[in-house]
Amino acid sequence: MSQADDDIDATIDLFPGPVLVLAPHMDDETLGCGRLLAALADSGVHVHILFATDGSRSPEVSPAHARALAATRAREARCAADALGVGEANASFLGLPDGRLRAHTADVTLGVARRWAGLRARTVLAPTRFDRHPDHLALRRAAVACAAHAPGDAALWEYFVYYRWRLLPGGDLRDRIRQELRVVPDTSAYADRKRRALACHVSQTTTYASGQRRPILPPERVEEVSRAPEVFVRYDARRPGAAILERDRVWVPLAHLLEPRLKAAKERLLGLLPPPAARSGGGPAAAPAPNAPTRVVVFASPFPLPAEWRFLARVDAHPDLELAGVLCRGTSTGRAARLRDLWRRRGPLAVPLGAAWLARSLRRAGLPPRDAVERVRERMRVVPDVHAPDVLRWVDGLDAHVGVVYGGPILKPALFTLPARGTLGVHHGRLPDYRGKKTIFWAIANGEPEAGVSIQAINAGLDTGRVVREGSVPIGSLSYAEVSRRAQALGVELLLDALLAGEPRPSGAASDEGSEPAAKEGTARSGSAPAGLARGARPGRAGRSTLYRDPGVRDLVRVGLRRLVRRVLRR
């Protein structure tokens, strides 16, 4: 057995499972003991994280945006738990007001006691007695109160979040702890895992809110806590207060009282200065800060195609993008609902289409990994009416910078104008010539050499928005399915390129110049139109006035026979 294995075994002996981690805010568990949690999880120890507050005041946002921030921070916490190896299912939330745990002492203590007893935890980790944040101290007091009634084999350990103090010579509080009380497990192999977990906390590692001067966790702080050893002190009721200190027993408690007050005075002075690029509203900035990700809300189908899943997964995984939410119109995302929807829209054609879809679904053809799909599903909301007032409030609360229509329903301006910069849509057809439905089929039917793909800024017209990206795929003798597959793949790349380039520009997104009235008043959609519109015709004759419809059986037979004859003649 290697020395590293011996070290891990010794760590497990010191911190036997089940392990309960008490975190005042989302990220404290990673800052204070992320490497230890990753090591324990890898060794098969059951670890559970209990978050006490809702995190809605870090960073400071207006009351109107606090709920959305709380939801964002909960998602970030689950992401971090997953990155550490603990698993997002092992994260739970008391949801108490951020910054006000002292006013909810009974609720905190009850929540800790219930989780401790339900988990039958043998190891509990809580913030140290010399932490500077009042929420951290309130949670520690609750842990100490519960420890007095815990089984004899249960141990309470203190971890350090804020350990560098300006008023301490040398700066590190942990150096003042008695050597015989300090436990410093060798978990250096898990430094990268800790970095990845901290990267999940985008609201803390970027200038997320309007008026923010710097991230709450700047890069140098993330790097420091990832590389630095984690220190723990076992709680002993016989060693209260400064009894755990080896030196500076008078100065440390005094500095503990002074540092938060001096920091608060500094913040008040800074508050007198005008914030950079301030705007009204107090929520996340309309345009993301240079190092902040672009928040994207996607209006999608409840039954995404493989290309749509790949797009959603890539947005979710991209460091410069954040998937704020996915809104779908429907009643269910199950396979039975998908087949019923196909029958409603396609009639008898639903039989072959449904069989092909089922086959692809069962073998997961073209889909991202399961964990990526599940992460997207967590952000997915399926509603019967995407324009219902509560749904509009939900979308508004996401504070998205950009919206994207990808296979989604018809949208009204009340919805597609909610994202700060506007909404983009992918249309599998060359605009403005090929507007409406199934334009790839009609490009094949009209004998076009290639099928276009357009990314447009959605406006009140039907496929009349400003084109921000476009491309094409060859048709030749390729089947409709293969041309569609290539067009979908190209659409994903063009759409991601447009998002990363800052499209739609605020000035162009709101412009409706050159648009025509929508087929249905106040509606817009990318890549579709109501059935029964103009029959497919050569775009050179019809131009912008033509809206293509769904092909009928006659159209399918006619085009299929024509292509078959051409292939025979070429032989």
PDB file of C-alpha atoms in Angstrom, residues 21-190:
ATOM      1  CA  VAL A  21     -21.316  19.243   6.677  1.00  0.00           C
ATOM      2  CA  LEU A  22     -23.018  22.378   7.992  1.00  0.00           C
ATOM      3  CA  ALA A  23     -22.589  25.209   5.488  1.00  0.00           C
ATOM      4  CA  PRO A  24     -23.953  28.701   6.251  1.00  0.00           C
ATOM      5  CA  HIS A  25     -23.887  29.651   2.554  1.00  0.00           C
ATOM      6  CA  MET A  26     -23.421  27.911  -0.765  1.00  0.00           C
ATOM      7  CA  ASP A  27     -19.610  27.682  -1.268  1.00  0.00           C
ATOM      8  CA  ASP A  28     -18.552  27.669   2.419  1.00  0.00           C
ATOM      9  CA  GLU A  29     -18.376  23.861   2.445  1.00  0.00           C
ATOM     10  CA  THR A  30     -16.027  23.910  -0.558  1.00  0.00           C
ATOM     11  CA  LEU A  31     -13.890  26.779   0.740  1.00  0.00           C
ATOM     12  CA  GLY A  32     -13.421  25.225   4.166  1.00  0.00           C
ATOM     13  CA  CYS A  33     -13.284  21.490   3.508  1.00  0.00           C
ATOM     14  CA  GLY A  34     -13.767  20.778  -0.205  1.00  0.00           C
ATOM     15  CA  ARG A  35     -10.638  18.663  -0.541  1.00  0.00           C
ATOM     16  CA  LEU A  36     -11.540  16.577   2.507  1.00  0.00           C
ATOM     17  CA  LEU A  37     -15.089  15.995   1.213  1.00  0.00           C
ATOM     18  CA  ALA A  38     -13.758  14.853  -2.166  1.00  0.00           C
ATOM     19  CA  ALA A  39     -11.331  12.425  -0.496  1.00  0.00           C
ATOM     20  CA  LEU A  40     -14.035  10.999   1.767  1.00  0.00           C
ATOM     21  CA  ALA A  41     -16.514  10.646  -1.096  1.00  0.00           C
ATOM     22  CA  ASP A  42     -13.939   8.834  -3.230  1.00  0.00           C
ATOM     23  CA  SER A  43     -13.368   6.420  -0.363  1.00  0.00           C
ATOM     24  CA  GLY A  44     -17.049   5.530  -0.184  1.00  0.00           C
ATOM     25  CA  VAL A  45     -17.889   7.594   2.899  1.00  0.00           C
ATOM     26  CA  HIS A  46     -21.445   8.943   2.892  1.00  0.00           C
ATOM     27  CA  VAL A  47     -21.255  12.759   2.956  1.00  0.00           C
ATOM     28  CA  HIS A  48     -24.261  15.081   3.209  1.00  0.00           C
ATOM     29  CA  ILE A  49     -24.187  18.899   3.022  1.00  0.00           C
ATOM     30  CA  LEU A  50     -26.829  21.020   4.776  1.00  0.00           C
ATOM     31  CA  PHE A  51     -27.015  24.655   3.606  1.00  0.00           C
ATOM     32  CA  ALA A  52     -28.568  26.933   6.208  1.00  0.00           C
ATOM     33  CA  THR A  53     -29.327  30.156   4.299  1.00  0.00           C
ATOM     34  CA  ASP A  54     -30.860  30.800   0.889  1.00  0.00           C
ATOM     35  CA  GLY A  55     -27.797  32.780  -0.283  1.00  0.00           C
ATOM     36  CA  SER A  56     -29.969  35.614  -1.605  1.00  0.00           C
ATOM     37  CA  ARG A  57     -27.752  38.468  -0.340  1.00  0.00           C
ATOM     38  CA  SER A  58     -24.427  37.495  -1.848  1.00  0.00           C
ATOM     39  CA  PRO A  59     -23.903  39.463  -3.959  1.00  0.00           C
ATOM     40  CA  GLU A  60     -26.289  42.230  -2.952  1.00  0.00           C
ATOM     41  CA  VAL A  61     -29.217  42.516  -5.366  1.00  0.00           C
ATOM     42  CA  SER A  62     -32.587  44.241  -5.191  1.00  0.00           C
ATOM     43  CA  PRO A  63     -35.452  42.466  -3.406  1.00  0.00           C
ATOM     44  CA  ALA A  64     -37.063  41.854  -6.808  1.00  0.00           C
ATOM     45  CA  HIS A  65     -34.061  39.762  -7.880  1.00  0.00           C
ATOM     46  CA  ALA A  66     -33.298  38.039  -4.567  1.00  0.00           C
ATOM     47  CA  ARG A  67     -35.485  35.020  -5.315  1.00  0.00           C
ATOM     48  CA  ALA A  68     -33.768  34.405  -8.659  1.00  0.00           C
ATOM     49  CA  LEU A  69     -30.345  34.721  -7.014  1.00  0.00           C
ATOM     50  CA  ALA A  70     -31.360  32.180  -4.350  1.00  0.00           C
ATOM     51  CA  ALA A  71     -32.381  29.717  -7.080  1.00  0.00           C
ATOM     52  CA  THR A  72     -29.098  30.320  -8.909  1.00  0.00           C
ATOM     53  CA  ARG A  73     -27.044  29.712  -5.792  1.00  0.00           C
ATOM     54  CA  ALA A  74     -28.921  26.486  -5.031  1.00  0.00           C
ATOM     55  CA  ARG A  75     -28.109  25.239  -8.559  1.00  0.00           C
ATOM     56  CA  GLU A  76     -24.477  26.224  -8.059  1.00  0.00           C
ATOM     57  CA  ALA A  77     -24.356  24.337  -4.747  1.00  0.00           C
ATOM     58  CA  ARG A  78     -25.702  21.163  -6.347  1.00  0.00           C
ATOM     59  CA  CYS A  79     -23.178  21.537  -9.174  1.00  0.00           C
ATOM     60  CA  ALA A  80     -20.335  21.893  -6.641  1.00  0.00           C
ATOM     61  CA  ALA A  81     -21.516  18.871  -4.650  1.00  0.00           C
ATOM     62  CA  ASP A  82     -21.472  16.871  -7.858  1.00  0.00           C
ATOM     63  CA  ALA A  83     -18.005  18.162  -8.773  1.00  0.00           C
ATOM     64  CA  LEU A  84     -16.649  17.116  -5.367  1.00  0.00           C
ATOM     65  CA  GLY A  85     -18.056  13.630  -5.813  1.00  0.00           C
ATOM     66  CA  VAL A  86     -20.558  14.031  -2.970  1.00  0.00           C
ATOM     67  CA  GLY A  87     -23.459  14.034  -5.429  1.00  0.00           C
ATOM     68  CA  GLU A  88     -26.116  16.676  -5.786  1.00  0.00           C
ATOM     69  CA  ALA A  89     -28.687  14.367  -4.175  1.00  0.00           C
ATOM     70  CA  ASN A  90     -26.689  14.716  -0.943  1.00  0.00           C
ATOM     71  CA  ALA A  91     -27.292  18.468  -0.685  1.00  0.00           C
ATOM     72  CA  SER A  92     -30.248  19.842   1.276  1.00  0.00           C
ATOM     73  CA  PHE A  93     -31.364  23.376   2.097  1.00  0.00           C
ATOM     74  CA  LEU A  94     -33.009  25.006   5.124  1.00  0.00           C
ATOM     75  CA  GLY A  95     -33.638  28.126   3.007  1.00  0.00           C
ATOM     76  CA  LEU A  96     -33.420  30.594   5.921  1.00  0.00           C
ATOM     77  CA  PRO A  97     -32.849  34.310   5.229  1.00  0.00           C
ATOM     78  CA  ASP A  98     -29.283  35.128   4.231  1.00  0.00           C
ATOM     79  CA  GLY A  99     -27.565  37.369   6.783  1.00  0.00           C
ATOM     80  CA  ARG A 100     -30.225  36.782   9.456  1.00  0.00           C
ATOM     81  CA  LEU A 101     -29.523  33.370  10.987  1.00  0.00           C
ATOM     82  CA  ARG A 102     -29.191  34.916  14.455  1.00  0.00           C
ATOM     83  CA  ALA A 103     -32.859  35.882  14.244  1.00  0.00           C
ATOM     84  CA  HIS A 104     -33.783  32.270  13.425  1.00  0.00           C
ATOM     85  CA  THR A 105     -31.868  30.426  16.119  1.00  0.00           C
ATOM     86  CA  ALA A 106     -34.671  27.959  16.873  1.00  0.00           C
ATOM     87  CA  ASP A 107     -35.173  27.104  13.179  1.00  0.00           C
ATOM     88  CA  VAL A 108     -31.456  26.630  12.621  1.00  0.00           C
ATOM     89  CA  THR A 109     -31.038  24.400  15.669  1.00  0.00           C
ATOM     90  CA  LEU A 110     -34.091  22.323  14.809  1.00  0.00           C
ATOM     91  CA  GLY A 111     -32.958  21.889  11.207  1.00  0.00           C
ATOM     92  CA  VAL A 112     -29.463  20.786  12.268  1.00  0.00           C
ATOM     93  CA  ALA A 113     -30.804  18.422  14.933  1.00  0.00           C
ATOM     94  CA  ARG A 114     -33.195  16.725  12.519  1.00  0.00           C
ATOM     95  CA  ARG A 115     -30.566  16.235   9.825  1.00  0.00           C
ATOM     96  CA  TRP A 116     -27.963  15.044  12.352  1.00  0.00           C
ATOM     97  CA  ALA A 117     -30.383  12.484  13.806  1.00  0.00           C
ATOM     98  CA  GLY A 118     -31.825  11.413  10.445  1.00  0.00           C
ATOM     99  CA  LEU A 119     -28.367  10.837   8.989  1.00  0.00           C
ATOM    100  CA  ARG A 120     -27.030   9.308  12.232  1.00  0.00           C
ATOM    101  CA  ALA A 121     -23.910  11.305  11.550  1.00  0.00           C
ATOM    102  CA  ARG A 122     -20.719  10.271  13.315  1.00  0.00           C
ATOM    103  CA  THR A 123     -18.793  13.279  12.000  1.00  0.00           C
ATOM    104  CA  VAL A 124     -20.174  16.819  11.789  1.00  0.00           C
ATOM    105  CA  LEU A 125     -18.232  19.732  10.278  1.00  0.00           C
ATOM    106  CA  ALA A 126     -19.172  23.309  11.204  1.00  0.00           C
ATOM    107  CA  PRO A 127     -17.525  26.751  10.880  1.00  0.00           C
ATOM    108  CA  THR A 128     -14.943  27.702  13.503  1.00  0.00           C
ATOM    109  CA  ARG A 129     -15.692  29.734  16.635  1.00  0.00           C
ATOM    110  CA  PHE A 130     -13.453  32.527  15.336  1.00  0.00           C
ATOM    111  CA  ASP A 131     -15.237  32.970  12.027  1.00  0.00           C
ATOM    112  CA  ARG A 132     -16.082  36.602  11.225  1.00  0.00           C
ATOM    113  CA  HIS A 133     -19.481  36.175   9.552  1.00  0.00           C
ATOM    114  CA  PRO A 134     -22.513  36.291  11.900  1.00  0.00           C
ATOM    115  CA  ASP A 135     -24.317  33.562   9.924  1.00  0.00           C
ATOM    116  CA  HIS A 136     -21.302  31.267  10.354  1.00  0.00           C
ATOM    117  CA  LEU A 137     -21.234  31.892  14.090  1.00  0.00           C
ATOM    118  CA  ALA A 138     -24.991  31.326  14.419  1.00  0.00           C
ATOM    119  CA  LEU A 139     -24.731  27.982  12.633  1.00  0.00           C
ATOM    120  CA  ARG A 140     -21.792  26.936  14.814  1.00  0.00           C
ATOM    121  CA  ARG A 141     -23.770  27.753  17.975  1.00  0.00           C
ATOM    122  CA  ALA A 142     -26.597  25.548  16.684  1.00  0.00           C
ATOM    123  CA  ALA A 143     -24.108  22.733  16.027  1.00  0.00           C
ATOM    124  CA  VAL A 144     -22.652  23.033  19.554  1.00  0.00           C
ATOM    125  CA  ALA A 145     -26.153  22.925  21.052  1.00  0.00           C
ATOM    126  CA  CYS A 146     -26.935  19.749  19.101  1.00  0.00           C
ATOM    127  CA  ALA A 147     -23.572  18.172  19.961  1.00  0.00           C
ATOM    128  CA  ALA A 148     -24.499  18.255  23.650  1.00  0.00           C
ATOM    129  CA  HIS A 149     -27.282  15.730  22.930  1.00  0.00           C
ATOM    130  CA  ALA A 150     -25.513  13.679  20.253  1.00  0.00           C
ATOM    131  CA  PRO A 151     -24.461  10.021  20.714  1.00  0.00           C
ATOM    132  CA  GLY A 152     -21.104   9.471  22.352  1.00  0.00           C
ATOM    133  CA  ASP A 153     -19.322   8.361  19.187  1.00  0.00           C
ATOM    134  CA  ALA A 154     -20.300  11.507  17.246  1.00  0.00           C
ATOM    135  CA  ALA A 155     -17.609  14.172  16.800  1.00  0.00           C
ATOM    136  CA  LEU A 156     -18.002  17.853  15.947  1.00  0.00           C
ATOM    137  CA  TRP A 157     -15.147  19.416  13.969  1.00  0.00           C
ATOM    138  CA  GLU A 158     -14.496  23.074  13.192  1.00  0.00           C
ATOM    139  CA  TYR A 159     -13.360  24.151   9.718  1.00  0.00           C
ATOM    140  CA  PHE A 160     -11.995  27.510   8.555  1.00  0.00           C
ATOM    141  CA  VAL A 161     -13.503  29.724   5.841  1.00  0.00           C
ATOM    142  CA  TYR A 162     -12.170  33.158   6.822  1.00  0.00           C
ATOM    143  CA  TYR A 163      -8.741  32.455   8.260  1.00  0.00           C
ATOM    144  CA  ARG A 164      -6.691  35.400   6.931  1.00  0.00           C
ATOM    145  CA  TRP A 165      -7.033  38.458   9.164  1.00  0.00           C
ATOM    146  CA  ARG A 166      -5.438  41.835   8.488  1.00  0.00           C
ATOM    147  CA  LEU A 167      -5.093  42.514  12.220  1.00  0.00           C
ATOM    148  CA  LEU A 168      -3.030  39.378  12.875  1.00  0.00           C
ATOM    149  CA  PRO A 169       0.750  39.411  12.346  1.00  0.00           C
ATOM    150  CA  GLY A 170       1.377  36.876   9.582  1.00  0.00           C
ATOM    151  CA  GLY A 171      -2.317  36.965   8.727  1.00  0.00           C
ATOM    152  CA  ASP A 172      -3.260  33.281   9.224  1.00  0.00           C
ATOM    153  CA  LEU A 173      -5.491  32.518  12.194  1.00  0.00           C
ATOM    154  CA  ARG A 174      -4.809  28.788  11.890  1.00  0.00           C
ATOM    155  CA  ASP A 175      -1.163  29.295  12.886  1.00  0.00           C
ATOM    156  CA  ARG A 176      -2.366  30.328  16.354  1.00  0.00           C
ATOM    157  CA  ILE A 177      -4.124  27.007  17.046  1.00  0.00           C
ATOM    158  CA  ARG A 178      -2.408  24.583  19.423  1.00  0.00           C
ATOM    159  CA  GLN A 179      -0.409  22.093  17.394  1.00  0.00           C
ATOM    160  CA  GLU A 180      -1.819  19.117  19.258  1.00  0.00           C
ATOM    161  CA  LEU A 181      -5.369  20.204  18.362  1.00  0.00           C
ATOM    162  CA  ARG A 182      -4.759  20.902  14.670  1.00  0.00           C
ATOM    163  CA  VAL A 183      -5.571  18.177  12.159  1.00  0.00           C
ATOM    164  CA  VAL A 184      -4.215  18.746   8.627  1.00  0.00           C
ATOM    165  CA  PRO A 185      -5.098  15.762   6.402  1.00  0.00           C
ATOM    166  CA  ASP A 186      -3.010  15.319   3.255  1.00  0.00           C
ATOM    167  CA  THR A 187      -5.613  15.881   0.543  1.00  0.00           C
ATOM    168  CA  SER A 188      -3.381  17.742  -1.926  1.00  0.00           C
ATOM    169  CA  ALA A 189      -4.390  15.258  -4.653  1.00  0.00           C
ATOM    170  CA  TYR A 190      -7.867  16.816  -4.596  1.00  0.00           C
TER     171      TYR A 190
END
